[in-house]
């Protein structure tokens, strides 16, 4: 939102009268009101008090985080909460309720009318990370026997202003999904067109048990904006809309990035100190074990280092550069796996590409490190030989590890991002020290 | 797609007759045909030959990568390409043309009819990473003077079956956008409702010059599935649809992940050896310079190491653990910045959180490293003292760097992900060696 428009809106919300706000409310997007609330959280109560129930419901639905949604609801005066909840969709209420403890949940459910309460309780039975947890039960089902005109007449009377959707669903008496009708086909077809003529009977459906990542991939594959959710008998349960899928994609990406770095999938930038500590310490401890392995390699060569102490400065370059190259190849691989761009057909080709890139980078970086080492060692060319081959071998290992670690994790049905950074740098640290100090030991007489 | 369904479709496409395919084509989603083509690229020509022009156009539009779209088009017999292009939308053709060299582009444009050619050439003038580059010029504009019934009658005659959209746009004689009408409002309103009553005049628009990342954020903020693109005089130029935005979000995320690891934003898992090498070597060389800095720190303390050689094994643990902790905090920060979850109000709080998490992890990991060091040094407690404080200080530095590096990059209007991993590990390597070897030098007499 532009600064000027934002300031005007803020002014209206904070200092405008209830009537002034009421008059303007139709031309204000709830997401903009939410922006004002986010920037000025101390005035939340004051702002919400002047807004009608349905606007407050819209604002709460715009908020992404369930805890923040509940906080907003609690800022509404007790006697108005029921009215706000009445305007919210059942799946949003279920999402909020799913994050609450038993006592808060029951308080919330007690405020719903009997129908909504049943719906919400039903939705709460679904795992929130599945299609059932994502769907809303608000959808419009129609009969296939009618014409376009009949259907429009039905919509004029039946459609609640807040809940028309982009697709209508044809179901039989048992609730089994038989077809789907696009609103665009309804408006583009003459009034006497039988609905059956514009019904797509080859509906692509989602089972309610499907994992949300699979659901998101199906949406992306077919470029859908809405999909029906069915049970095992193809009975229609609800619909999933694209904006829920956008949230899923965002979450899954955050999880991938977190896991790669050894952070729990739940940690966010606004997590508390305790949450962040708990999220990170387990992988730090795993990393400590792997760092001890690398240190053990160094310890094995202490005799060599004590004789040529300048090796201790160069060795950290060999391991550091390997770690960097490994992370590069790992990142490309993890992203490729999560976008499903890697399959049986191209996996081998990608492996050899990584290998070759490792060789090429190893040669280039190896030469630079070798030259620097010779210079540092006062002109002794054997330092260059040791540094070059250690660097080259470690770069090759780095890129192989960057490929193999995520692919193996995926094969084991573990998220390929899972702490893969820790594993790859373990390889490059251990192998880097081993190659460099091993070669140095081999040519020790030339280095002293 | 299920295995059984996939196999049946593959069988039909490869071995079915043209007539058999024609009969079934309405019940097959083009994305599914594309899946068969992807898994069996050698038979692309054979499959495309049997399909009608509009299906081929749909398949090409389902393909995400512009180069692959062009490859598909080239697999179509020369004399049918014109027909296929005729069925494609102008913005898709422009996207493909934008990736071609001058000669190929002219060949492609020569096959278009005069109207399409003009449209495509117009679209090619827009930067592909802006709203103008994302939009399609296919949209329906209506007059606000009519009723719902008039509008439906107009749509029955005017709407090309392939291009109805979810919103209709009200424009004046100069083409200036005056309002937007939701198809859902059209079907839900009685026939005699004046269009003006269901027109939203507070349209949220996008300027054609807007960067695609800003466009994507606007879509996410308002949960839109379609938005109008206008010029500086608010004249309607086109519309952007949600599926293009999904591609933008995917691309921007890949770029973030790449940049963090020091990989060019363009590299993908299917890049060639040459592309990958060129994408990675610049940052490897930058990293080499920073690794040399860390090595220089070690070199400064060679005297200490030569006296207590077992320090060389422990020091790599201190730097490695710091690098890991820094990457953890960096990852959370970069993601938070790209999701716009960090602002003036919470930045300081997040900084102190990172600092505290650094202290806590530093104490825990520091104690473990100290115990290990004492054990390794045969019981000398001074090794523990040096290791503990070096580890604690480096963990604090790591988390501060993980916060500060991306925030400074963002302040400088550089992508906060840009090689931030390289910068953070430079800090943790240099500081880790400095703290550990510096403390060891200070207490050297107790360590010998």
Tab-separated table of N, CA, C and O in Angstrom, chain A residues 27 29 31-32 35 62 149 155-156 164 166-167 184 187 189 191 202 220-222 225 246 250 253-254 257 261-262 269 271 273 276-277 280 284 287-288 295 299 302 305 310 312-313 317 321 324 328-329 331 335 339 353-354 369 376 399, chain B residues 27 29 31-32 35 62 149 155-156 164 166-167 184 187 189 191 202 220-222 225 246 250 253-254 257 261-262 269 271 273 276 280 284 287-288 295 299 302 305 310 312-313 321 324 328-329 331 335 339 353-354 360 368-369 376 399:
chain	number	residue	atom	x	y	z
A	27	UNK	N	-15.109	0.014	0.557
A	27	UNK	CA	-14.003	0.306	-0.350
A	27	UNK	C	-12.640	0.015	0.290
A	27	UNK	O	-11.613	0.359	-0.255
A	29	UNK	N	-10.011	-2.886	1.693
A	29	UNK	CA	-9.735	-4.327	1.704
A	29	UNK	C	-9.291	-4.729	3.115
A	29	UNK	O	-8.453	-4.069	3.711
A	31	UNK	N	-7.300	-6.846	4.115
A	31	UNK	CA	-5.849	-7.044	4.232
A	31	UNK	C	-5.140	-5.730	4.549
A	31	UNK	O	-4.109	-5.719	5.216
A	32	UNK	N	-5.700	-4.611	4.080
A	32	UNK	CA	-5.104	-3.317	4.380
A	32	UNK	C	-5.323	-2.930	5.838
A	32	UNK	O	-4.441	-2.361	6.479
A	35	UNK	N	-2.903	-4.701	7.845
A	35	UNK	CA	-1.570	-4.096	7.771
A	35	UNK	C	-1.440	-2.979	8.812
A	35	UNK	O	-0.421	-2.887	9.500
A	62	UNK	N	-7.723	-13.054	6.982
A	62	UNK	CA	-6.533	-12.613	6.226
A	62	UNK	C	-5.245	-12.934	6.974
A	62	UNK	O	-4.183	-13.070	6.377
A	149	UNK	N	-30.092	-21.734	-17.258
A	149	UNK	CA	-31.040	-20.773	-16.676
A	149	UNK	C	-31.546	-21.242	-15.309
A	149	UNK	O	-31.564	-20.465	-14.349
A	155	UNK	N	-28.976	-20.216	-8.118
A	155	UNK	CA	-27.882	-19.486	-7.467
A	155	UNK	C	-28.368	-18.149	-6.902
A	155	UNK	O	-27.926	-17.708	-5.848
A	156	UNK	N	-29.304	-17.517	-7.619
A	156	UNK	CA	-29.802	-16.219	-7.144
A	156	UNK	C	-30.459	-16.335	-5.781
A	156	UNK	O	-30.393	-15.424	-4.964
A	164	UNK	N	-19.996	-17.859	-2.707
A	164	UNK	CA	-20.006	-18.500	-4.014
A	164	UNK	C	-18.580	-18.941	-4.339
A	164	UNK	O	-17.630	-18.382	-3.813
A	166	UNK	N	-15.785	-20.739	-7.488
A	166	UNK	CA	-15.549	-20.696	-8.933
A	166	UNK	C	-16.012	-21.958	-9.649
A	166	UNK	O	-16.066	-22.011	-10.853
A	167	UNK	N	-16.317	-22.995	-8.877
A	167	UNK	CA	-16.818	-24.221	-9.480
A	167	UNK	C	-18.056	-24.691	-8.732
A	167	UNK	O	-18.162	-24.502	-7.523
A	184	UNK	N	-17.191	-20.117	-15.359
A	184	UNK	CA	-16.926	-19.459	-16.635
A	184	UNK	C	-17.733	-20.085	-17.757
A	184	UNK	O	-18.158	-19.407	-18.689
A	187	UNK	N	-21.443	-18.727	-17.419
A	187	UNK	CA	-21.725	-17.390	-17.948
A	187	UNK	C	-21.529	-17.332	-19.462
A	187	UNK	O	-22.087	-16.462	-20.125
A	189	UNK	N	-22.342	-19.797	-21.608
A	189	UNK	CA	-23.242	-20.675	-22.353
A	189	UNK	C	-24.667	-20.103	-22.385
A	189	UNK	O	-25.148	-19.595	-21.379
A	191	UNK	N	-28.697	-19.677	-22.180
A	191	UNK	CA	-29.515	-20.075	-21.038
A	191	UNK	C	-30.104	-21.473	-21.162
A	191	UNK	O	-30.308	-22.151	-20.171
A	202	UNK	N	-14.799	-35.930	-15.911
A	202	UNK	CA	-13.495	-36.489	-15.554
A	202	UNK	C	-12.825	-35.611	-14.514
A	202	UNK	O	-11.785	-35.026	-14.750
A	220	UNK	N	-0.224	-27.390	-8.570
A	220	UNK	CA	0.774	-26.804	-9.474
A	220	UNK	C	0.748	-27.499	-10.824
A	220	UNK	O	0.804	-26.853	-11.867
A	221	UNK	N	0.653	-28.827	-10.800
A	221	UNK	CA	0.694	-29.576	-12.063
A	221	UNK	C	-0.441	-29.152	-12.987
A	221	UNK	O	-0.234	-28.919	-14.169
A	222	UNK	N	-1.649	-29.057	-12.435
A	222	UNK	CA	-2.808	-28.797	-13.285
A	222	UNK	C	-3.191	-27.318	-13.342
A	222	UNK	O	-4.166	-26.961	-14.002
A	225	UNK	N	-7.339	-23.615	-9.522
A	225	UNK	CA	-7.510	-22.636	-8.449
A	225	UNK	C	-8.410	-23.215	-7.346
A	225	UNK	O	-8.578	-22.617	-6.304
A	246	UNK	N	-1.100	-21.734	-1.483
A	246	UNK	CA	0.042	-20.813	-1.453
A	246	UNK	C	0.694	-20.849	-0.067
A	246	UNK	O	1.917	-20.833	0.050
A	250	UNK	N	4.541	-22.055	0.835
A	250	UNK	CA	5.430	-21.208	1.612
A	250	UNK	C	5.981	-21.978	2.821
A	250	UNK	O	7.180	-21.935	3.095
A	253	UNK	N	8.496	-24.706	1.806
A	253	UNK	CA	9.788	-24.130	1.436
A	253	UNK	C	10.574	-23.740	2.680
A	253	UNK	O	11.773	-24.016	2.784
A	254	UNK	N	9.890	-23.080	3.633
A	254	UNK	CA	10.556	-22.703	4.875
A	254	UNK	C	11.105	-23.946	5.557
A	254	UNK	O	12.237	-23.964	6.051
A	257	UNK	N	14.276	-25.155	3.808
A	257	UNK	CA	15.434	-24.312	4.088
A	257	UNK	C	15.916	-24.543	5.519
A	257	UNK	O	17.113	-24.656	5.778
A	261	UNK	N	19.642	-26.444	6.995
A	261	UNK	CA	20.574	-25.770	7.893
A	261	UNK	C	20.588	-26.413	9.276
A	261	UNK	O	21.327	-25.969	10.147
A	262	UNK	N	19.778	-27.461	9.486
A	262	UNK	CA	19.733	-28.080	10.804
A	262	UNK	C	18.923	-27.276	11.808
A	262	UNK	O	19.325	-27.094	12.947
A	269	UNK	N	11.005	-16.817	12.286
A	269	UNK	CA	11.809	-15.702	12.745
A	269	UNK	C	11.249	-15.135	14.058
A	269	UNK	O	11.982	-14.569	14.865
A	271	UNK	N	9.965	-16.950	16.514
A	271	UNK	CA	9.974	-17.938	17.595
A	271	UNK	C	10.649	-17.337	18.821
A	271	UNK	O	11.475	-16.430	18.698
A	273	UNK	N	13.079	-17.363	22.339
A	273	UNK	CA	14.430	-17.857	22.610
A	273	UNK	C	14.387	-19.352	22.911
A	273	UNK	O	15.168	-20.135	22.355
A	276	UNK	N	13.641	-21.382	19.715
A	276	UNK	CA	14.785	-21.405	18.813
A	276	UNK	C	15.898	-22.290	19.363
A	276	UNK	O	16.517	-23.059	18.628
A	277	UNK	N	16.143	-22.176	20.654
A	277	UNK	CA	17.198	-22.990	21.267
A	277	UNK	C	16.875	-24.469	21.097
A	277	UNK	O	17.702	-25.263	20.657
A	280	UNK	N	17.393	-25.693	17.544
A	280	UNK	CA	18.722	-25.758	16.929
A	280	UNK	C	19.707	-26.666	17.652
A	280	UNK	O	20.621	-27.207	17.042
A	284	UNK	N	23.048	-29.081	16.470
A	284	UNK	CA	24.380	-28.622	16.868
A	284	UNK	C	25.134	-29.763	17.549
A	284	UNK	O	26.329	-29.940	17.353
A	287	UNK	N	26.186	-32.124	14.966
A	287	UNK	CA	27.313	-31.529	14.261
A	287	UNK	C	28.585	-31.618	15.097
A	287	UNK	O	29.683	-31.775	14.566
A	288	UNK	N	28.420	-31.541	16.425
A	288	UNK	CA	29.583	-31.652	17.304
A	288	UNK	C	30.223	-33.029	17.154
A	288	UNK	O	31.440	-33.158	17.048
A	295	UNK	N	38.101	-33.715	13.787
A	295	UNK	CA	39.232	-33.418	14.667
A	295	UNK	C	40.075	-34.664	14.896
A	295	UNK	O	41.309	-34.584	15.005
A	299	UNK	N	43.972	-35.188	14.610
A	299	UNK	CA	44.753	-35.709	15.738
A	299	UNK	C	45.687	-36.833	15.292
A	299	UNK	O	46.810	-36.967	15.776
A	302	UNK	N	49.004	-35.465	14.048
A	302	UNK	CA	49.703	-34.466	14.850
A	302	UNK	C	51.208	-34.533	14.675
A	302	UNK	O	51.895	-33.502	14.708
A	305	UNK	N	52.023	-32.460	11.681
A	305	UNK	CA	51.853	-31.025	11.921
A	305	UNK	C	52.982	-30.488	12.804
A	305	UNK	O	53.512	-29.408	12.562
A	310	UNK	N	53.340	-25.069	9.507
A	310	UNK	CA	52.605	-24.210	8.575
A	310	UNK	C	51.469	-24.964	7.866
A	310	UNK	O	50.584	-24.350	7.270
A	312	UNK	N	49.115	-26.314	9.340
A	312	UNK	CA	47.885	-26.067	10.110
A	312	UNK	C	47.102	-24.873	9.559
A	312	UNK	O	45.884	-24.815	9.696
A	313	UNK	N	47.795	-23.920	8.943
A	313	UNK	CA	47.080	-22.782	8.362
A	313	UNK	C	46.425	-23.180	7.042
A	313	UNK	O	45.264	-22.844	6.782
A	317	UNK	N	41.967	-24.064	4.778
A	317	UNK	CA	41.500	-23.610	3.457
A	317	UNK	C	40.916	-24.778	2.678
A	317	UNK	O	39.855	-24.686	2.069
A	321	UNK	N	36.986	-24.654	1.688
A	321	UNK	CA	36.568	-24.573	0.290
A	321	UNK	C	35.723	-25.785	-0.096
A	321	UNK	O	34.760	-25.673	-0.849
A	324	UNK	N	32.230	-25.292	1.142
A	324	UNK	CA	31.499	-24.344	0.316
A	324	UNK	C	31.014	-24.976	-0.988
A	324	UNK	O	29.848	-24.827	-1.370
A	328	UNK	N	27.110	-25.688	-2.267
A	328	UNK	CA	26.589	-25.246	-3.566
A	328	UNK	C	25.860	-26.385	-4.257
A	328	UNK	O	24.706	-26.247	-4.681
A	329	UNK	N	26.527	-27.527	-4.378
A	329	UNK	CA	25.903	-28.597	-5.155
A	329	UNK	C	24.697	-29.155	-4.390
A	329	UNK	O	23.658	-29.458	-4.965
A	331	UNK	N	22.654	-27.508	-2.446
A	331	UNK	CA	21.518	-26.590	-2.554
A	331	UNK	C	20.763	-26.803	-3.867
A	331	UNK	O	19.535	-26.880	-3.888
A	335	UNK	N	16.850	-28.407	-3.932
A	335	UNK	CA	15.782	-27.642	-4.585
A	335	UNK	C	15.202	-28.444	-5.750
A	335	UNK	O	13.993	-28.498	-5.938
A	339	UNK	N	11.324	-29.721	-6.125
A	339	UNK	CA	10.485	-29.332	-7.268
A	339	UNK	C	10.226	-30.525	-8.201
A	339	UNK	O	9.701	-30.352	-9.299
A	353	UNK	N	27.410	-34.636	-14.042
A	353	UNK	CA	27.628	-33.198	-14.146
A	353	UNK	C	28.290	-32.677	-12.875
A	353	UNK	O	29.271	-31.931	-12.933
A	354	UNK	N	27.753	-33.077	-11.709
A	354	UNK	CA	28.322	-32.613	-10.439
A	354	UNK	C	29.789	-33.049	-10.324
A	354	UNK	O	30.647	-32.284	-9.871
A	369	UNK	N	45.167	-22.370	-4.742
A	369	UNK	CA	45.617	-22.731	-3.392
A	369	UNK	C	47.080	-23.202	-3.444
A	369	UNK	O	47.890	-22.873	-2.567
A	376	UNK	N	53.613	-19.166	0.455
A	376	UNK	CA	53.623	-19.144	1.920
A	376	UNK	C	54.791	-19.960	2.467
A	376	UNK	O	55.385	-19.622	3.494
A	399	UNK	N	31.347	-32.384	-4.226
A	399	UNK	CA	30.229	-32.412	-5.169
A	399	UNK	C	29.534	-33.769	-5.207
A	399	UNK	O	28.322	-33.840	-5.409
B	27	UNK	N	-11.561	-35.858	-22.147
B	27	UNK	CA	-11.477	-36.327	-20.764
B	27	UNK	C	-10.028	-36.457	-20.295
B	27	UNK	O	-9.763	-37.018	-19.240
B	29	UNK	N	-6.519	-34.466	-19.264
B	29	UNK	CA	-5.945	-33.165	-18.954
B	29	UNK	C	-4.586	-33.035	-19.651
B	29	UNK	O	-3.775	-33.948	-19.605
B	31	UNK	N	-1.970	-31.600	-18.859
B	31	UNK	CA	-0.831	-31.787	-17.946
B	31	UNK	C	-0.457	-33.259	-17.842
B	31	UNK	O	0.708	-33.601	-17.635
B	32	UNK	N	-1.480	-34.149	-17.988
B	32	UNK	CA	-1.189	-35.583	-17.934
B	32	UNK	C	-0.461	-36.040	-19.190
B	32	UNK	O	0.442	-36.879	-19.132
B	35	UNK	N	3.028	-35.147	-18.872
B	35	UNK	CA	3.757	-36.063	-17.990
B	35	UNK	C	4.261	-37.279	-18.778
B	35	UNK	O	5.410	-37.700	-18.612
B	62	UNK	N	1.232	-25.806	-20.613
B	62	UNK	CA	1.448	-26.454	-19.312
B	62	UNK	C	2.935	-26.559	-18.968
B	62	UNK	O	3.312	-26.649	-17.804
B	149	UNK	N	-28.358	-9.263	-16.818
B	149	UNK	CA	-28.887	-10.008	-17.973
B	149	UNK	C	-28.198	-9.568	-19.269
B	149	UNK	O	-27.765	-10.406	-20.068
B	155	UNK	N	-21.869	-11.924	-22.985
B	155	UNK	CA	-20.859	-12.979	-22.814
B	155	UNK	C	-21.167	-14.192	-23.680
B	155	UNK	O	-20.270	-14.849	-24.201
B	156	UNK	N	-22.479	-14.500	-23.857
B	156	UNK	CA	-22.847	-15.671	-24.666
B	156	UNK	C	-22.366	-15.526	-26.091
B	156	UNK	O	-22.024	-16.506	-26.743
B	164	UNK	N	-12.598	-17.055	-21.224
B	164	UNK	CA	-13.312	-16.311	-20.191
B	164	UNK	C	-12.416	-16.233	-18.963
B	164	UNK	O	-11.520	-17.051	-18.787
B	166	UNK	N	-12.080	-14.860	-14.587
B	166	UNK	CA	-12.885	-14.823	-13.376
B	166	UNK	C	-13.379	-13.428	-13.031
B	166	UNK	O	-14.217	-13.262	-12.168
B	167	UNK	N	-12.815	-12.428	-13.695
B	167	UNK	CA	-13.263	-11.059	-13.449
B	167	UNK	C	-13.503	-10.357	-14.784
B	167	UNK	O	-12.822	-10.629	-15.762
B	184	UNK	N	-18.496	-14.311	-9.798
B	184	UNK	CA	-19.328	-14.886	-8.742
B	184	UNK	C	-20.486	-13.969	-8.379
B	184	UNK	O	-21.576	-14.415	-8.048
B	187	UNK	N	-23.202	-14.358	-11.244
B	187	UNK	CA	-24.107	-15.513	-11.168
B	187	UNK	C	-24.985	-15.465	-9.925
B	187	UNK	O	-26.046	-16.081	-9.903
B	189	UNK	N	-26.360	-12.689	-8.653
B	189	UNK	CA	-27.266	-11.539	-8.619
B	189	UNK	C	-28.435	-11.712	-9.594
B	189	UNK	O	-28.238	-12.196	-10.706
B	191	UNK	N	-31.221	-11.108	-12.475
B	191	UNK	CA	-30.932	-10.630	-13.827
B	191	UNK	C	-31.061	-9.123	-13.974
B	191	UNK	O	-30.380	-8.511	-14.783
B	202	UNK	N	-13.153	0.338	-6.152
B	202	UNK	CA	-11.855	0.499	-5.485
B	202	UNK	C	-10.921	-0.623	-5.896
B	202	UNK	O	-10.503	-1.435	-5.091
B	220	UNK	N	-0.258	-12.358	-2.697
B	220	UNK	CA	-0.315	-13.091	-1.423
B	220	UNK	C	-1.062	-12.295	-0.370
B	220	UNK	O	-1.887	-12.828	0.358
B	221	UNK	N	-0.775	-10.974	-0.329
B	221	UNK	CA	-1.400	-10.148	0.705
B	221	UNK	C	-2.917	-10.178	0.591
B	221	UNK	O	-3.617	-10.332	1.577
B	222	UNK	N	-3.414	-10.007	-0.646
B	222	UNK	CA	-4.863	-9.887	-0.818
B	222	UNK	C	-5.547	-11.203	-1.178
B	222	UNK	O	-6.753	-11.225	-1.396
B	225	UNK	N	-6.829	-14.068	-7.147
B	225	UNK	CA	-6.480	-15.065	-8.157
B	225	UNK	C	-6.223	-14.393	-9.500
B	225	UNK	O	-5.803	-15.039	-10.451
B	246	UNK	N	2.414	-18.283	-9.075
B	246	UNK	CA	3.000	-19.471	-8.431
B	246	UNK	C	4.387	-19.745	-9.014
B	246	UNK	O	5.314	-20.096	-8.283
B	250	UNK	N	7.988	-19.665	-6.971
B	250	UNK	CA	8.918	-20.794	-7.033
B	250	UNK	C	10.307	-20.318	-7.461
B	250	UNK	O	11.316	-20.703	-6.870
B	253	UNK	N	12.075	-18.222	-4.768
B	253	UNK	CA	12.580	-19.068	-3.689
B	253	UNK	C	13.861	-19.771	-4.114
B	253	UNK	O	14.831	-19.841	-3.361
B	254	UNK	N	13.860	-20.318	-5.340
B	254	UNK	CA	15.068	-20.990	-5.830
B	254	UNK	C	16.232	-20.010	-5.852
B	254	UNK	O	17.350	-20.337	-5.442
B	257	UNK	N	17.562	-19.488	-2.314
B	257	UNK	CA	18.336	-20.634	-1.830
B	257	UNK	C	19.684	-20.669	-2.529
B	257	UNK	O	20.721	-20.909	-1.904
B	261	UNK	N	23.765	-19.954	-0.910
B	261	UNK	CA	24.854	-20.931	-1.003
B	261	UNK	C	25.953	-20.449	-1.940
B	261	UNK	O	26.941	-21.159	-2.133
B	262	UNK	N	25.800	-19.252	-2.530
B	262	UNK	CA	26.814	-18.783	-3.471
B	262	UNK	C	26.717	-19.455	-4.828
B	262	UNK	O	27.715	-19.858	-5.414
B	269	UNK	N	18.855	-27.518	-11.569
B	269	UNK	CA	19.427	-28.847	-11.485
B	269	UNK	C	19.773	-29.382	-12.880
B	269	UNK	O	20.679	-30.196	-13.044
B	271	UNK	N	21.007	-27.569	-15.351
B	271	UNK	CA	21.992	-26.733	-16.034
B	271	UNK	C	23.136	-27.620	-16.542
B	271	UNK	O	23.381	-28.692	-16.003
B	273	UNK	N	27.196	-28.564	-17.491
B	273	UNK	CA	28.451	-28.478	-16.734
B	273	UNK	C	29.001	-27.060	-16.819
B	273	UNK	O	29.388	-26.462	-15.815
B	276	UNK	N	26.865	-24.586	-14.774
B	276	UNK	CA	27.050	-24.763	-13.339
B	276	UNK	C	28.419	-24.251	-12.905
B	276	UNK	O	28.552	-23.600	-11.868
B	280	UNK	N	29.109	-21.171	-10.230
B	280	UNK	CA	29.646	-21.398	-8.877
B	280	UNK	C	31.042	-20.845	-8.656
B	280	UNK	O	31.403	-20.503	-7.527
B	284	UNK	N	33.197	-19.273	-5.290
B	284	UNK	CA	34.264	-20.100	-4.725
B	284	UNK	C	35.536	-19.271	-4.597
B	284	UNK	O	36.281	-19.395	-3.627
B	287	UNK	N	35.126	-17.004	-1.748
B	287	UNK	CA	35.289	-17.797	-0.537
B	287	UNK	C	36.757	-18.118	-0.278
B	287	UNK	O	37.194	-18.202	0.867
B	288	UNK	N	37.505	-18.291	-1.371
B	288	UNK	CA	38.935	-18.578	-1.219
B	288	UNK	C	39.627	-17.400	-0.529
B	288	UNK	O	40.449	-17.589	0.373
B	295	UNK	N	43.014	-18.428	7.301
B	295	UNK	CA	44.310	-19.111	7.382
B	295	UNK	C	45.374	-18.153	7.918
B	295	UNK	O	46.280	-18.568	8.659
B	299	UNK	N	48.011	-18.621	10.796
B	299	UNK	CA	49.443	-18.441	10.553
B	299	UNK	C	50.074	-17.560	11.630
B	299	UNK	O	51.210	-17.790	12.050
B	302	UNK	N	51.185	-19.604	14.641
B	302	UNK	CA	51.957	-20.833	14.405
B	302	UNK	C	52.893	-21.143	15.568
B	302	UNK	O	53.123	-22.307	15.894
B	305	UNK	N	50.904	-23.010	18.084
B	305	UNK	CA	50.579	-24.370	17.647
B	305	UNK	C	51.822	-25.266	17.713
B	305	UNK	O	51.744	-26.425	18.123
B	310	UNK	N	48.442	-30.225	19.803
B	310	UNK	CA	47.087	-30.780	19.903
B	310	UNK	C	46.015	-29.692	19.748
B	310	UNK	O	44.842	-29.991	19.515
B	312	UNK	N	45.721	-27.926	17.212
B	312	UNK	CA	45.317	-27.927	15.801
B	312	UNK	C	44.098	-28.813	15.553
B	312	UNK	O	43.317	-28.568	14.632
B	313	UNK	N	43.939	-29.844	16.376
B	313	UNK	CA	42.757	-30.700	16.193
B	313	UNK	C	41.514	-30.008	16.755
B	313	UNK	O	40.439	-30.014	16.138
B	321	UNK	N	31.746	-25.604	14.467
B	321	UNK	CA	30.497	-25.431	15.211
B	321	UNK	C	29.959	-24.012	15.047
B	321	UNK	O	28.757	-23.794	14.950
B	324	UNK	N	28.260	-23.687	11.747
B	324	UNK	CA	26.955	-24.335	11.759
B	324	UNK	C	25.901	-23.470	12.448
B	324	UNK	O	24.792	-23.269	11.929
B	328	UNK	N	22.522	-21.646	10.840
B	328	UNK	CA	21.170	-21.810	11.388
B	328	UNK	C	20.484	-20.458	11.527
B	328	UNK	O	19.366	-20.258	11.038
B	329	UNK	N	21.159	-19.523	12.178
B	329	UNK	CA	20.475	-18.255	12.429
B	329	UNK	C	20.305	-17.479	11.123
B	329	UNK	O	19.273	-16.857	10.874
B	331	UNK	N	19.768	-18.736	8.148
B	331	UNK	CA	18.674	-19.316	7.371
B	331	UNK	C	17.325	-18.789	7.844
B	331	UNK	O	16.470	-18.398	7.041
B	335	UNK	N	14.980	-16.238	5.435
B	335	UNK	CA	13.608	-16.629	5.127
B	335	UNK	C	12.622	-15.594	5.668
B	335	UNK	O	11.668	-15.209	4.999
B	339	UNK	N	10.004	-13.330	3.456
B	339	UNK	CA	8.551	-13.374	3.693
B	339	UNK	C	8.050	-12.074	4.322
B	339	UNK	O	6.905	-11.990	4.757
B	353	UNK	N	17.091	-11.961	20.571
B	353	UNK	CA	16.796	-13.391	20.639
B	353	UNK	C	17.981	-14.196	20.100
B	353	UNK	O	18.433	-15.154	20.724
B	354	UNK	N	18.497	-13.787	18.932
B	354	UNK	CA	19.627	-14.497	18.340
B	354	UNK	C	20.826	-14.468	19.291
B	354	UNK	O	21.536	-15.462	19.449
B	360	UNK	N	23.139	-19.280	24.962
B	360	UNK	CA	22.685	-20.581	25.473
B	360	UNK	C	23.382	-21.740	24.764
B	360	UNK	O	23.918	-22.646	25.410
B	368	UNK	N	30.483	-29.068	26.431
B	368	UNK	CA	30.790	-30.361	25.812
B	368	UNK	C	32.183	-30.345	25.176
B	368	UNK	O	32.972	-31.280	25.352
B	369	UNK	N	32.488	-29.271	24.453
B	369	UNK	CA	33.802	-29.182	23.807
B	369	UNK	C	34.903	-29.105	24.873
B	369	UNK	O	35.964	-29.726	24.734
B	376	UNK	N	41.009	-35.068	25.998
B	376	UNK	CA	41.990	-35.250	24.920
B	376	UNK	C	43.374	-34.809	25.385
B	376	UNK	O	44.397	-35.397	25.003
B	399	UNK	N	25.849	-16.118	15.819
B	399	UNK	CA	24.445	-15.707	15.766
B	399	UNK	C	24.290	-14.223	15.454
B	399	UNK	O	23.330	-13.821	14.792
